[in-house]
Short mmCIF file of C-alpha atoms in Angstrom, two decimals:
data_model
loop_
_atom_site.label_atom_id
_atom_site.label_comp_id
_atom_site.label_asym_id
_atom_site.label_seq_id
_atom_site.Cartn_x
_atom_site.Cartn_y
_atom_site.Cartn_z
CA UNK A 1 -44.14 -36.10 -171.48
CA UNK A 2 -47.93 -37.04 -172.41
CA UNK A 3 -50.25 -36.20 -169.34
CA UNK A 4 -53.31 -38.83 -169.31
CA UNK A 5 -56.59 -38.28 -167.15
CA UNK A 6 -58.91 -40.54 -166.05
CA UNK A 7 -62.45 -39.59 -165.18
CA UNK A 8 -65.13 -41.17 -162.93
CA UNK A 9 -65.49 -45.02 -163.05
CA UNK A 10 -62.19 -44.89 -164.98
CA UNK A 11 -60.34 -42.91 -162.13
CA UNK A 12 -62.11 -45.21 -159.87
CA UNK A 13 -61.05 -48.22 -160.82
CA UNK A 14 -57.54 -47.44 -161.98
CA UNK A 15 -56.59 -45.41 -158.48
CA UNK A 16 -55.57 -43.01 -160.85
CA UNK A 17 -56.87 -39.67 -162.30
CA UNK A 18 -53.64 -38.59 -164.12
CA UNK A 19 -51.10 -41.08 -165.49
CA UNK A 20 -48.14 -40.01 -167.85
CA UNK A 21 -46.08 -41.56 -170.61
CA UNK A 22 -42.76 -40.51 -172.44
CA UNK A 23 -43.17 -41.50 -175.54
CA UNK A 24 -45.21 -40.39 -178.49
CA UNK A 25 -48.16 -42.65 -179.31
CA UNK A 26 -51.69 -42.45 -181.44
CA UNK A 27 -55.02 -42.47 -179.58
CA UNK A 28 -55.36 -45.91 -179.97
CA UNK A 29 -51.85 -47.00 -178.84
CA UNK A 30 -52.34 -45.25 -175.56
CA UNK A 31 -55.69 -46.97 -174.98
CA UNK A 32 -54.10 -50.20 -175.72
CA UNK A 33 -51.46 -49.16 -173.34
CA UNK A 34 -54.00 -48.37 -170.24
CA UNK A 35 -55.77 -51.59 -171.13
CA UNK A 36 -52.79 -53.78 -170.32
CA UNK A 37 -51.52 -52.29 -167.14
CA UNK A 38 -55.42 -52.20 -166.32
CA UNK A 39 -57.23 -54.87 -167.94
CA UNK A 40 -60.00 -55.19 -165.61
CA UNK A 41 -60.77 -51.12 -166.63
CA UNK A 42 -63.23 -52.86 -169.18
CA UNK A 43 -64.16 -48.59 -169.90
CA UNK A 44 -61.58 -48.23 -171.04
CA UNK A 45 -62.26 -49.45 -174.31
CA UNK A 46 -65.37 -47.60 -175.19
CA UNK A 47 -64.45 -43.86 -174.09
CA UNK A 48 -64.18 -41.01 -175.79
CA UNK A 49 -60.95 -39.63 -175.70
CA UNK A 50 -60.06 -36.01 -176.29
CA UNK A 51 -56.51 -34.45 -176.96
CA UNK A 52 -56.27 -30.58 -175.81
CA UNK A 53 -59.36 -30.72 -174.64
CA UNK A 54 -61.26 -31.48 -177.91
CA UNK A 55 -62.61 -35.34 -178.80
CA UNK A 56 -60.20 -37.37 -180.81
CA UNK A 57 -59.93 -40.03 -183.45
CA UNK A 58 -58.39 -43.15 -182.62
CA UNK A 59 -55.57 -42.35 -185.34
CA UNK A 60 -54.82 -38.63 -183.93
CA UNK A 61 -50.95 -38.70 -182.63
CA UNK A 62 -50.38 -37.67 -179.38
CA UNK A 63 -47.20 -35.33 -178.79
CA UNK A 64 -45.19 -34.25 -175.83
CA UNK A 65 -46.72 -31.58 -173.94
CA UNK A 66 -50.28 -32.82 -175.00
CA UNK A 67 -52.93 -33.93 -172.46
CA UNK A 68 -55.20 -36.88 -172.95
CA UNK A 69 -58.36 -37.77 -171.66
CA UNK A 70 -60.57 -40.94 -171.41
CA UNK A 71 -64.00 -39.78 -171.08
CA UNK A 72 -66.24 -42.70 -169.87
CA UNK A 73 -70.40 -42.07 -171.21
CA UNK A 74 -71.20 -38.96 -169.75
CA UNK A 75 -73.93 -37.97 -167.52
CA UNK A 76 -74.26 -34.20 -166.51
CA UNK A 77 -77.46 -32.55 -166.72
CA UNK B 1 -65.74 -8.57 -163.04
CA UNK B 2 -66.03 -10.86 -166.15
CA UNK B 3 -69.26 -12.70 -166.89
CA UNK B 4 -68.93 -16.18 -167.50
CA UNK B 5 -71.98 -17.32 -169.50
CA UNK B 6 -70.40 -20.99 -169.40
CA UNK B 7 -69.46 -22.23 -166.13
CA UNK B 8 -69.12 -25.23 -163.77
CA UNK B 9 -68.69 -24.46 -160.18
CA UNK B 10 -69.09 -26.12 -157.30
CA UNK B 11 -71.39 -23.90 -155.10
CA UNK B 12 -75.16 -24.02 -155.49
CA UNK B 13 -76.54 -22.39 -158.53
CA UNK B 14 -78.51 -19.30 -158.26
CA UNK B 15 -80.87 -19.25 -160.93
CA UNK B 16 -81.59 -15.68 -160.74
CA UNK B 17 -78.07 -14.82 -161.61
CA UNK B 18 -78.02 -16.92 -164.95
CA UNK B 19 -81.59 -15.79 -165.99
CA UNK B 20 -79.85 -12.33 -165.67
CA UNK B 21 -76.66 -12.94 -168.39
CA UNK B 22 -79.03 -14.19 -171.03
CA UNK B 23 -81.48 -10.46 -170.48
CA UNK B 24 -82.04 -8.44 -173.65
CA UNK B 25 -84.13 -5.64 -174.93
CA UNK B 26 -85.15 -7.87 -177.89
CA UNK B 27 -85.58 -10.99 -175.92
CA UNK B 28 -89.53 -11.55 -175.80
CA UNK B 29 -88.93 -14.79 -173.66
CA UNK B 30 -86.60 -16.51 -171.86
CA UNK B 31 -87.15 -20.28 -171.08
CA UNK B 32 -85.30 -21.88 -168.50
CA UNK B 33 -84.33 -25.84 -167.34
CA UNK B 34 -83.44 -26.39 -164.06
CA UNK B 35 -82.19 -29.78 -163.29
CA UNK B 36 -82.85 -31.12 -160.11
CA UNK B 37 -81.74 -34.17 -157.74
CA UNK B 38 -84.21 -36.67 -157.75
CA UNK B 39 -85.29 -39.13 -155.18
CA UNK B 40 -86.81 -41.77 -156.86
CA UNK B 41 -85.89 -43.26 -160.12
CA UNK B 42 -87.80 -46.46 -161.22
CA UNK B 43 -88.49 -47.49 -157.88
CA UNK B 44 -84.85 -46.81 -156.63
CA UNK B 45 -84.21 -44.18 -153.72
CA UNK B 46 -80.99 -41.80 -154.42
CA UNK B 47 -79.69 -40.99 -151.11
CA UNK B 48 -77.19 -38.05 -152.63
CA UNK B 49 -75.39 -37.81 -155.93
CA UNK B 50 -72.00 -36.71 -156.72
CA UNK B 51 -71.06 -34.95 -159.85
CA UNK B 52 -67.29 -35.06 -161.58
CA UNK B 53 -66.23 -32.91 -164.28
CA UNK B 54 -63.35 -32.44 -166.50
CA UNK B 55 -63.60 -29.22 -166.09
CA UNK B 56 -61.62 -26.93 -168.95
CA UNK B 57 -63.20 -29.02 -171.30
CA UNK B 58 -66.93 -29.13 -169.59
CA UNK B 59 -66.45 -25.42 -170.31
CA UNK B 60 -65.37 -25.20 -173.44
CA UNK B 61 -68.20 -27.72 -174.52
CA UNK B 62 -70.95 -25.47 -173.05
CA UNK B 63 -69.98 -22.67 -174.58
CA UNK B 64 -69.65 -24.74 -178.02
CA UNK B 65 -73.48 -25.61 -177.40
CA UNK B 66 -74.63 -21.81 -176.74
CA UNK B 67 -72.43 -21.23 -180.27
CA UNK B 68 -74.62 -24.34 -181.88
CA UNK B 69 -77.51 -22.11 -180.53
CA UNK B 70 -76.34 -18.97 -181.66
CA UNK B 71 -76.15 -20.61 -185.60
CA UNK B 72 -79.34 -22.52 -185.52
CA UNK B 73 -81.66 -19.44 -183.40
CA UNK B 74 -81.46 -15.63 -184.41
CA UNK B 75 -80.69 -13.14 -181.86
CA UNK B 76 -80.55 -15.99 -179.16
CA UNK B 77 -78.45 -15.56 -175.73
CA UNK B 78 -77.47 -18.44 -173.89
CA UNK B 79 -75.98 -18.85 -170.43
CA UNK B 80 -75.19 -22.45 -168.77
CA UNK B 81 -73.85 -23.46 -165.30
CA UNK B 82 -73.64 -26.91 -163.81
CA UNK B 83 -72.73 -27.56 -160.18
CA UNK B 84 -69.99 -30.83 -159.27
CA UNK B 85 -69.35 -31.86 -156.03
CA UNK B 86 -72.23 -33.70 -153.90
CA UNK B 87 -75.72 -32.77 -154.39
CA UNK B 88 -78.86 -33.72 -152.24
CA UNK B 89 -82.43 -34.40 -153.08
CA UNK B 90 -83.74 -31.24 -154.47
CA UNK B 91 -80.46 -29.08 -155.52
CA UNK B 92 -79.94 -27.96 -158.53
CA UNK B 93 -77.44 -29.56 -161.03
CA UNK B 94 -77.75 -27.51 -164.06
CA UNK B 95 -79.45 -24.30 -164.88
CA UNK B 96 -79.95 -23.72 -168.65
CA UNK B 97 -81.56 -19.75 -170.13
CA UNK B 98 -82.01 -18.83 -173.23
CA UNK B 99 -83.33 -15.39 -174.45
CA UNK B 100 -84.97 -14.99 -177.50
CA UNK B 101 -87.22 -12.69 -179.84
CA UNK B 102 -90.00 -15.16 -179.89
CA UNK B 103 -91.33 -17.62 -177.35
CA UNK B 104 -90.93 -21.11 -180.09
CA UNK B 105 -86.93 -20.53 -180.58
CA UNK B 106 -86.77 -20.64 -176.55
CA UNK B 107 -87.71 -23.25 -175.66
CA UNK B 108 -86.30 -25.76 -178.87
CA UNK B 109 -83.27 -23.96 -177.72
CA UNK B 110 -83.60 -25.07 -174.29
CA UNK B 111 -84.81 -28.34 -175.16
CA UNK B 112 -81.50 -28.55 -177.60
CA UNK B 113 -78.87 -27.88 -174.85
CA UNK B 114 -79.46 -30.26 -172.04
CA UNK B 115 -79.94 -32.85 -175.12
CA UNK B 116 -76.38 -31.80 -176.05
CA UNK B 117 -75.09 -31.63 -172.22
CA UNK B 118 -76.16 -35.16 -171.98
CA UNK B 119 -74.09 -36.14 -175.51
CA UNK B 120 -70.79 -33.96 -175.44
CA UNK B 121 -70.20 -32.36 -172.14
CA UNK B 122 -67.31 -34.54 -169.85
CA UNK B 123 -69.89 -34.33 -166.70
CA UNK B 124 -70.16 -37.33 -164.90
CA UNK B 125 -72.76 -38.14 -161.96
CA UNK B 126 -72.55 -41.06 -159.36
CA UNK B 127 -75.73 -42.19 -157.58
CA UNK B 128 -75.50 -43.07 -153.96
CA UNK B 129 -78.49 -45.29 -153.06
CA UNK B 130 -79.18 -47.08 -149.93
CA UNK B 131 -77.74 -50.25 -151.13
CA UNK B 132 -74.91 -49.01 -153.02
CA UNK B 133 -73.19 -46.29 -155.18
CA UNK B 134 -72.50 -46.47 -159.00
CA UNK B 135 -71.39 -44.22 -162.12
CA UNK B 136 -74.28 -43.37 -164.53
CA UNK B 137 -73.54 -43.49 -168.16
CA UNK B 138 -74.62 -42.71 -171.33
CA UNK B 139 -78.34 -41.15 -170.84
CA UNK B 140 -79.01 -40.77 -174.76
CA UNK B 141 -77.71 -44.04 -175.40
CA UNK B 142 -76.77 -42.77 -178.91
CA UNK B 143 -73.21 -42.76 -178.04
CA UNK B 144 -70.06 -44.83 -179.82
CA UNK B 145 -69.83 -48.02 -177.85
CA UNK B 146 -67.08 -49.87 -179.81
CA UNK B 147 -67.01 -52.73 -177.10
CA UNK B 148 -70.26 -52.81 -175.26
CA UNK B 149 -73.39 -51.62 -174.98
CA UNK B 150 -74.21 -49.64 -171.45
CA UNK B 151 -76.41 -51.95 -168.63
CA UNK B 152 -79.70 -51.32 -168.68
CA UNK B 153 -79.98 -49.98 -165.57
CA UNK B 154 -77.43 -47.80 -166.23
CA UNK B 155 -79.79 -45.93 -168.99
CA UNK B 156 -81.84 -43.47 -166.99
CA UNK B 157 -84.21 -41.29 -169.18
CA UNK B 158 -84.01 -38.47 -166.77
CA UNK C 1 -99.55 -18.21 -145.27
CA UNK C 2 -100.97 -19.48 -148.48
CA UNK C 3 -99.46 -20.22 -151.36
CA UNK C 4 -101.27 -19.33 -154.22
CA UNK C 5 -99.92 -20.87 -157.33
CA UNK C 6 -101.83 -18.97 -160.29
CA UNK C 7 -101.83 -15.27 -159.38
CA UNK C 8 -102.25 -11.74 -161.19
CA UNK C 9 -100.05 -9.33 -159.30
CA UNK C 10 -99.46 -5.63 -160.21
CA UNK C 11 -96.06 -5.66 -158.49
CA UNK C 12 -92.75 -6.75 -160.07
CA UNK C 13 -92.65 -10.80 -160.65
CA UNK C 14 -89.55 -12.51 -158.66
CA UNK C 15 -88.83 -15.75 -160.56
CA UNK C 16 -87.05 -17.20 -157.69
CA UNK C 17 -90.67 -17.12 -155.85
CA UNK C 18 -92.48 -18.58 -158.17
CA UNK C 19 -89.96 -21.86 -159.14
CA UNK C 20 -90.27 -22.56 -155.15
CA UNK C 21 -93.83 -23.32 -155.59
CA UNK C 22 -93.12 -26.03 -157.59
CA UNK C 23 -89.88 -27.87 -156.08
CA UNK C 24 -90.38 -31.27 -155.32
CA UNK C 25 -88.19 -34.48 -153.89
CA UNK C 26 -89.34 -36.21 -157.29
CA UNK C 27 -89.03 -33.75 -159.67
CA UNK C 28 -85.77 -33.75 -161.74
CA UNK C 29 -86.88 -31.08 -163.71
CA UNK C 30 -88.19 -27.62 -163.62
CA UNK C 31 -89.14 -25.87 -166.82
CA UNK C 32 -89.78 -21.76 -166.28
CA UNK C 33 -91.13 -19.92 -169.33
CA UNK C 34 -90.65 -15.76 -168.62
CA UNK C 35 -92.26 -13.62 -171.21
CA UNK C 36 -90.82 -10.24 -171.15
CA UNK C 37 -91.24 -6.88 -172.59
CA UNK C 38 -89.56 -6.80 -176.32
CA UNK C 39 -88.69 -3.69 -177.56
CA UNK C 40 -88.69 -4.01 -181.42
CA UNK C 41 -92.14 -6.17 -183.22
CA UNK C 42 -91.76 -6.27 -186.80
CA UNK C 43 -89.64 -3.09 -187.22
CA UNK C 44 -91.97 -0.78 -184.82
CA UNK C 45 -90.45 0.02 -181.41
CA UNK C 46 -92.20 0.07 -178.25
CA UNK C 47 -92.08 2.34 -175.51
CA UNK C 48 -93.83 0.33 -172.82
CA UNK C 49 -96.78 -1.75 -172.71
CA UNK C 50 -100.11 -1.87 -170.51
CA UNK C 51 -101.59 -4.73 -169.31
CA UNK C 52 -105.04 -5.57 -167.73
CA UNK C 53 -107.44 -8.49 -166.92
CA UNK C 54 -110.19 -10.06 -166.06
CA UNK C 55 -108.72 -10.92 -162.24
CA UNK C 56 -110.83 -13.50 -160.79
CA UNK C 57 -111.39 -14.79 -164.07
CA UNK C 58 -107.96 -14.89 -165.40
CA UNK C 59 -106.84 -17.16 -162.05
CA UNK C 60 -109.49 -18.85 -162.37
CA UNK C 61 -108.00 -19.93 -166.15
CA UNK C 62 -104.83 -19.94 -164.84
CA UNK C 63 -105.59 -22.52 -162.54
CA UNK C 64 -107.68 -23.79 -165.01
CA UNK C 65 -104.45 -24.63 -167.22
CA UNK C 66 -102.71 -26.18 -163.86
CA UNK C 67 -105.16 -28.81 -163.82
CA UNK C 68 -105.10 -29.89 -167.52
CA UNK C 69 -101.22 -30.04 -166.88
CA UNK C 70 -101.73 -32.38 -164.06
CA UNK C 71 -104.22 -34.57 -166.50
CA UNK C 72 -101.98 -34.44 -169.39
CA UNK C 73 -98.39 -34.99 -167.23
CA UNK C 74 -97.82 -37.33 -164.28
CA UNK C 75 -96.47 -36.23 -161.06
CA UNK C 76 -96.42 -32.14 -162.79
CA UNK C 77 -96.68 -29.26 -160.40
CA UNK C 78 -97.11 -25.97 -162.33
CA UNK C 79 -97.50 -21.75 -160.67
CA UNK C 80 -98.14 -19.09 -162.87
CA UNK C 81 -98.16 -15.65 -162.52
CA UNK C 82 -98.86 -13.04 -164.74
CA UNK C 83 -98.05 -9.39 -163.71
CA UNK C 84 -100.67 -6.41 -165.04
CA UNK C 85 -100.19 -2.65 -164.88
CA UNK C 86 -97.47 -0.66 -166.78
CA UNK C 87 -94.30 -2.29 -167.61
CA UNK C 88 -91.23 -1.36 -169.16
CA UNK C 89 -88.92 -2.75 -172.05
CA UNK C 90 -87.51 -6.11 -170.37
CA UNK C 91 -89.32 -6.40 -167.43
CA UNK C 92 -91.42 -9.84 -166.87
CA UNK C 93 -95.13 -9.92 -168.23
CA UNK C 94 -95.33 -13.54 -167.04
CA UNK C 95 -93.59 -16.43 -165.17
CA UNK C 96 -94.66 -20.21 -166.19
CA UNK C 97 -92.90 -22.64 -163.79
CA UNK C 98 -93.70 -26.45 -163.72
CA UNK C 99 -91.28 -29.29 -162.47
CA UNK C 100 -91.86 -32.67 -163.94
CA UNK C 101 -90.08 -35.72 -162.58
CA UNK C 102 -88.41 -36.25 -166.25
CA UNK C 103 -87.23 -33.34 -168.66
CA UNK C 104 -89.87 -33.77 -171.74
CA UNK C 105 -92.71 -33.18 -169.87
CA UNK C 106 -91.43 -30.18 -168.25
CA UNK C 107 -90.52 -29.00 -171.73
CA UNK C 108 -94.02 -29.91 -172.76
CA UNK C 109 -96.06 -28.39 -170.15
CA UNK C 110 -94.62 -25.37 -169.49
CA UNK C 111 -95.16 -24.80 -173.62
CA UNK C 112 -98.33 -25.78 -173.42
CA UNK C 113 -99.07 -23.74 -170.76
CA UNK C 114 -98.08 -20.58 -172.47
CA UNK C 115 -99.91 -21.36 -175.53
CA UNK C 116 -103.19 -21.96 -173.27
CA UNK C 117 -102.52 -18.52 -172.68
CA UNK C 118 -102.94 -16.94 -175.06
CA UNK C 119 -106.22 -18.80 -175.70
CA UNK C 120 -108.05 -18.67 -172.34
CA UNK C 121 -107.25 -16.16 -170.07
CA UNK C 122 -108.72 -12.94 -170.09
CA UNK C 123 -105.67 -10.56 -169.78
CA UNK C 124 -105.03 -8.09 -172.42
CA UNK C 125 -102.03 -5.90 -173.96
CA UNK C 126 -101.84 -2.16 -175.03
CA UNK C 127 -98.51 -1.28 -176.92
CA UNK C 128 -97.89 1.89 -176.62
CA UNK C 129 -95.08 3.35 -179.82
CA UNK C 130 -93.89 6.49 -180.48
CA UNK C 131 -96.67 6.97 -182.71
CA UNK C 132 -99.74 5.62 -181.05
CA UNK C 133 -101.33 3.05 -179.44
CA UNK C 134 -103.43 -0.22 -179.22
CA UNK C 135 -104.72 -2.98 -177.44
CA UNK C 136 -103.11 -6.57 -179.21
CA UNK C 137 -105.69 -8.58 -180.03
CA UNK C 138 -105.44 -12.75 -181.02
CA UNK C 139 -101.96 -13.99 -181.02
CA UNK C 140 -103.14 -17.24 -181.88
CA UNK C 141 -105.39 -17.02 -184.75
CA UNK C 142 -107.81 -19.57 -183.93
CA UNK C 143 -109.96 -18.04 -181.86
CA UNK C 144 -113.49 -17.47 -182.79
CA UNK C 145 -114.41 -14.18 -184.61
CA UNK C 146 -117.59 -14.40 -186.01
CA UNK C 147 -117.90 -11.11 -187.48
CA UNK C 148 -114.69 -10.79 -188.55
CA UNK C 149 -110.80 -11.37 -188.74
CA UNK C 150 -108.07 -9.52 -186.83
CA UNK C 151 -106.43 -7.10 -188.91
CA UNK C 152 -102.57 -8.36 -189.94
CA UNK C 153 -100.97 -6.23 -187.88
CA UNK C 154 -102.51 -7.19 -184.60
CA UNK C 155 -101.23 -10.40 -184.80
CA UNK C 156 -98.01 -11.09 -183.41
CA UNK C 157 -96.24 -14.39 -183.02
CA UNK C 158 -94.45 -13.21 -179.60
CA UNK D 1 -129.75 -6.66 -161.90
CA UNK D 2 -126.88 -7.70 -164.23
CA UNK D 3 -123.89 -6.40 -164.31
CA UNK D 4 -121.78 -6.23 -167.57
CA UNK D 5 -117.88 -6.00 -167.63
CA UNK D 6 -115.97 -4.65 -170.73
CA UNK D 7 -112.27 -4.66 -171.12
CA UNK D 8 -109.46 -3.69 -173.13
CA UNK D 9 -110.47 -1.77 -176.26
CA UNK D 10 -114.29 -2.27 -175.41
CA UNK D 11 -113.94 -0.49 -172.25
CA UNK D 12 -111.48 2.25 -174.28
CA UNK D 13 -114.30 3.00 -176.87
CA UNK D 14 -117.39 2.79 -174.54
CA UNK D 15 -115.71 4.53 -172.10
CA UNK D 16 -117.18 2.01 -169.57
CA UNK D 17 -115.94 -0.64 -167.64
CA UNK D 18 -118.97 -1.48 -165.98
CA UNK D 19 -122.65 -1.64 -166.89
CA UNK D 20 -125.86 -2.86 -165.80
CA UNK D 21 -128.98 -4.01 -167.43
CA UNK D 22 -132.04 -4.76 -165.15
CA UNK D 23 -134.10 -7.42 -167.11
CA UNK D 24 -132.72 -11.25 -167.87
CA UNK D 25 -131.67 -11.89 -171.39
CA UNK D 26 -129.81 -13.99 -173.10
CA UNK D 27 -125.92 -13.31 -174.12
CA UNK D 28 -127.11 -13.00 -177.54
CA UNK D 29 -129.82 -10.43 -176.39
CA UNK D 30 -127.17 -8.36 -174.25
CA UNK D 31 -124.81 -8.45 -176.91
CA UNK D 32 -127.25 -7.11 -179.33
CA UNK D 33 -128.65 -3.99 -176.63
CA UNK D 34 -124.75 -3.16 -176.36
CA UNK D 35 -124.16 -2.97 -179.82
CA UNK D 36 -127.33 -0.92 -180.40
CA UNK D 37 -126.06 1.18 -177.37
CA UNK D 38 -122.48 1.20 -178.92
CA UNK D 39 -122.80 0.85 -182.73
CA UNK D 40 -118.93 2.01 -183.38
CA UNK D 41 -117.61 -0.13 -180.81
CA UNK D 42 -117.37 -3.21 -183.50
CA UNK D 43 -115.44 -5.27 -180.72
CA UNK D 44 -118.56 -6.00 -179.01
CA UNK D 45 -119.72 -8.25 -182.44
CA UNK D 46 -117.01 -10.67 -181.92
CA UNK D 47 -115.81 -10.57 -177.98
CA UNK D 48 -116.33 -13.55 -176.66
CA UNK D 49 -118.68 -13.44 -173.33
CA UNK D 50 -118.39 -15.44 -169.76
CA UNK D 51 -121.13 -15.61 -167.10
CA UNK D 52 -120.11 -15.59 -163.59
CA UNK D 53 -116.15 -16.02 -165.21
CA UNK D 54 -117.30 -18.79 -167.76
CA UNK D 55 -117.06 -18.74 -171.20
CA UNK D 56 -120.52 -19.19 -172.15
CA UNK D 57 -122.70 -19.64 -175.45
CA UNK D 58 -125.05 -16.79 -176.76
CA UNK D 59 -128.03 -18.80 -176.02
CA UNK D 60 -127.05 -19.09 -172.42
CA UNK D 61 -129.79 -16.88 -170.06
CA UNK D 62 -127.93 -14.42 -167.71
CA UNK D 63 -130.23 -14.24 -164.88
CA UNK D 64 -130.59 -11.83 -161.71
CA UNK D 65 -127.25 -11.22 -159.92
CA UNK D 66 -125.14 -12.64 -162.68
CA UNK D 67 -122.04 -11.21 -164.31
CA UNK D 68 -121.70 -10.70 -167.64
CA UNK D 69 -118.32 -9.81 -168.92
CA UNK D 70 -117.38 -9.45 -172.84
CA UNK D 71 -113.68 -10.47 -173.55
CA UNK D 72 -111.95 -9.12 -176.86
CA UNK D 73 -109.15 -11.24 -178.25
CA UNK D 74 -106.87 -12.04 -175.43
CA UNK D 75 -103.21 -10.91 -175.64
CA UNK D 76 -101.43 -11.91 -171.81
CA UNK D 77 -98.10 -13.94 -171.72
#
């Protein structure tokens, strides 16, 4: 299982701050994947993401046990 | 007990205690930035904020930016801590110190870590005004924005 | 009781204290600059230091400093204070605290008020090493010295 | 009467922190007494001077009940 988390307007908008799927998948297929079953999540398609806790390419494959985050423009400080 | 030097919590910050991880015999100077909750920004009246973080990762970026520090500034010591949860007018949201040998390196230093917070750290802040509530983005809008551009309102040079 | 924002004390400087002086609903920054007591300057180590000043004088310029912050950055409130007396390695010689409503300017005024200084205000530094002793004269270099230059060694870039 | 502040190393090598001089002069003209007072106390040549805790010019008159005070190279901070 792939763990996926959602952060602020993302988690917002989707109801959801973690979402899982079973299957292996690049960055990009997962995004493409969120964007269906949420296509009014326009922020989707410009966050980050990061795998393990470190930003990832769109190419990176995403294994079982992994976690992936979409990380909408950030804003601490 | 373990000092953390990079931390998020959700308490309020006491500056005092970060000023004192970053202390050194060689440090000449220690410049800190406090960030505070604003009230007004370009004419708009925050009522509270409310900060999210992913927090492993919020961590392990901070402590990537005081190892950026340590590279570019000799001998420098860095300790970060930003507060989530809701903030009012006047708390603090992130304290930033730096020790160093000589007054210059301490404050670029500074100046270079709430530049990165606002780039690679997964901290997000929602505004609550009077007549509404919404996520801010992108500060620095030098970010990758495949599809889109951020609103202009949401660009807020603070 | 009053609040005095530029102050000489001979007592022990709490930073907390002096960033209070300068909170403000608008300001989403603070900046504080702490000088303290380094032990090792260009290879020489020093036991402890000695400071003095000009008192009414060197508030005076303090406050002096204040008020070209406020001409120079909108909306700034800035407190000084610089502690005299004997001091030890790492304690704080001086506190600069200013809170800006954005982050450059507090970045920029607390600098400049450190450099100001070092220019303006009549407070003055004895090192004292394990072998000797002797008041630090021009850290700047561009003061005036009509009959002559500060030798090399008195100038240090802390 | 004036009175005339030294600090810092011209205090150290006058041995005096505080003097007095009864007629007016000008900075210049109290410098130059001083120096003729305290010929190894070089400092004096190049401190800068402040009436009344103003920097002031040497051809500035320091009158009855002023306060003279001669600042070597500052060092606070």
């Amino acid at each position: 299982m792939i763990k996926i988390l959602l952060f602020a307007e993302l988690e917002e908008k989707t109801g959801k701050r973690e979402l899982s799927v079973s299957m292996e998948m690049t960055v990009e297929e997962i995004r493409k994947k969120l964007l269906k079953d949420y296509p009014h999540v326009t922020g989707l398609a410009s966050a980050m993401a990061a795998v393990n806790e470190e930003f990832a390419d769109e190419s990176v494959k995403v294994r079982q046990g992994d976690l992936i985050a979409f990380i909408p423009p950030v804003s601490g400080g | 007990m373990t000092v953390k030097n990079f931390e998020i919590i959700e308490k309020p910050i006491e500056v005092d205690h970060i000023i004192r991880k970053v202390e050194d015999r060689n440090a000449g100077a220690i410049n800190t930035f406090i960030g505070t909750v604003r009230e007004m920004t370009k004419g708009k009246k925050t009522l509270y904020l409310k900060y999210d973080a992913y927090i492993p990762m919020a961590e392990k970026k901070l402590a990537q930016i005081g190892k950026e520090i340590n590279d570019r500034y000799a001998d420098a010591k860095v300790a970060i801590t930003h507060r989530i949860g809701a903030l009012e007018i006047s708390d603090i949201a992130v304290v930033i110190a730096v020790s160093t040998p000589h007054r210059a390196d301490s404050f670029d230093a500074s100046r270079y870590a709430i530049e990165r917070i606002k780039e690679i750290v997964p901290i997000w802040k929602k505004e609550h005004w009077e007549d509404g509530e919404e996520w801010i983005g992108d500060q620095l809008e030098n970010n990758a924005y495949p599809l889109g551009v951020p609103k202009e309102e949401d660009v807020i040079d603070d």
